[in-house]
Amino acid sequence: MTQLTMHISGMSCGHCVGAVKKALEGSKGVTVDQVAIGSATVHYDEGATSPDQIKHAVEAEGYAVTSAA
């Protein structure tokens, strides 16, 4: 499992945290470590998904991933 920490813009409340957490939990091969306003940290299986797919899941909820490492 590889760790990925993302900085996310557009999050401002608990609803935003819940939406991002739900999107990440629904991504195959992703284990959510922490979601807070403006950031999320996950571990992912490189054989099941990629950082780009994980970022896309967040962006599909209407938030912008400004950096990921």
Tab-separated table of C-alpha atoms in Angstrom:
chain	number	residue	atom	x	y	z
A	1	MET	CA	0.000	0.000	0.000
A	2	THR	CA	1.242	3.446	-0.956
A	3	GLN	CA	0.341	6.621	0.922
A	4	LEU	CA	-1.127	9.597	-0.926
A	5	THR	CA	-1.818	12.967	0.692
A	6	MET	CA	-3.926	15.431	-1.279
A	7	HIS	CA	-4.561	19.114	-0.741
A	8	ILE	CA	-8.108	19.892	-1.843
A	9	SER	CA	-9.684	23.278	-2.502
A	10	GLY	CA	-13.375	24.058	-2.300
A	11	MET	CA	-14.058	22.173	0.935
A	12	SER	CA	-15.669	24.344	3.637
A	13	CYS	CA	-17.843	22.197	5.911
A	14	GLY	CA	-18.687	18.784	7.257
A	15	HIS	CA	-20.773	17.996	4.191
A	16	CYS	CA	-17.693	18.502	2.018
A	17	VAL	CA	-15.631	16.198	4.258
A	18	GLY	CA	-18.360	13.564	4.058
A	19	ALA	CA	-18.643	13.812	0.284
A	20	VAL	CA	-14.892	13.444	-0.239
A	21	LYS	CA	-14.664	10.591	2.271
A	22	LYS	CA	-17.549	8.753	0.571
A	23	ALA	CA	-15.952	9.197	-2.863
A	24	LEU	CA	-12.611	7.880	-1.625
A	25	GLU	CA	-14.184	4.944	0.232
A	26	GLY	CA	-15.977	4.020	-2.989
A	27	SER	CA	-12.711	3.844	-4.908
A	28	LYS	CA	-11.392	0.312	-5.439
A	29	GLY	CA	-8.104	-0.373	-3.660
A	30	VAL	CA	-8.269	2.752	-1.474
A	31	THR	CA	-8.180	2.842	2.335
A	32	VAL	CA	-9.043	6.223	3.824
A	33	ASP	CA	-6.751	7.333	6.636
A	34	GLN	CA	-8.050	10.862	7.198
A	35	VAL	CA	-10.259	13.464	5.539
A	36	ALA	CA	-10.422	17.035	6.828
A	37	ILE	CA	-11.375	20.378	5.345
A	38	GLY	CA	-8.744	20.978	2.673
A	39	SER	CA	-6.933	17.656	2.770
A	40	ALA	CA	-7.180	13.891	2.616
A	41	THR	CA	-4.725	11.078	3.226
A	42	VAL	CA	-5.253	7.572	1.885
A	43	HIS	CA	-3.340	4.383	1.273
A	44	TYR	CA	-3.912	2.677	-2.060
A	45	ASP	CA	-3.055	-0.571	-3.810
A	46	GLU	CA	-0.973	0.297	-6.888
A	47	GLY	CA	-2.326	-2.804	-8.622
A	48	ALA	CA	-5.938	-1.660	-8.219
A	49	THR	CA	-5.842	2.107	-8.774
A	50	SER	CA	-3.583	5.096	-9.422
A	51	PRO	CA	-3.143	8.578	-7.972
A	52	ASP	CA	-4.870	10.017	-11.067
A	53	GLN	CA	-7.928	7.802	-10.524
A	54	ILE	CA	-8.078	8.787	-6.863
A	55	LYS	CA	-7.819	12.491	-7.735
A	56	HIS	CA	-10.555	12.036	-10.344
A	57	ALA	CA	-12.881	10.542	-7.689
A	58	VAL	CA	-12.440	13.681	-5.556
A	59	GLU	CA	-12.829	16.020	-8.524
A	60	ALA	CA	-16.017	14.212	-9.612
A	61	GLU	CA	-17.566	15.447	-6.338
A	62	GLY	CA	-16.833	19.048	-7.374
A	63	TYR	CA	-13.577	19.711	-5.497
A	64	ALA	CA	-10.163	20.509	-6.952
A	65	VAL	CA	-7.063	18.549	-5.955
A	66	THR	CA	-4.349	21.194	-5.886
A	67	SER	CA	-1.483	18.851	-5.035
A	68	ALA	CA	-0.924	15.198	-4.308
A	69	ALA	CA	2.155	13.399	-3.066
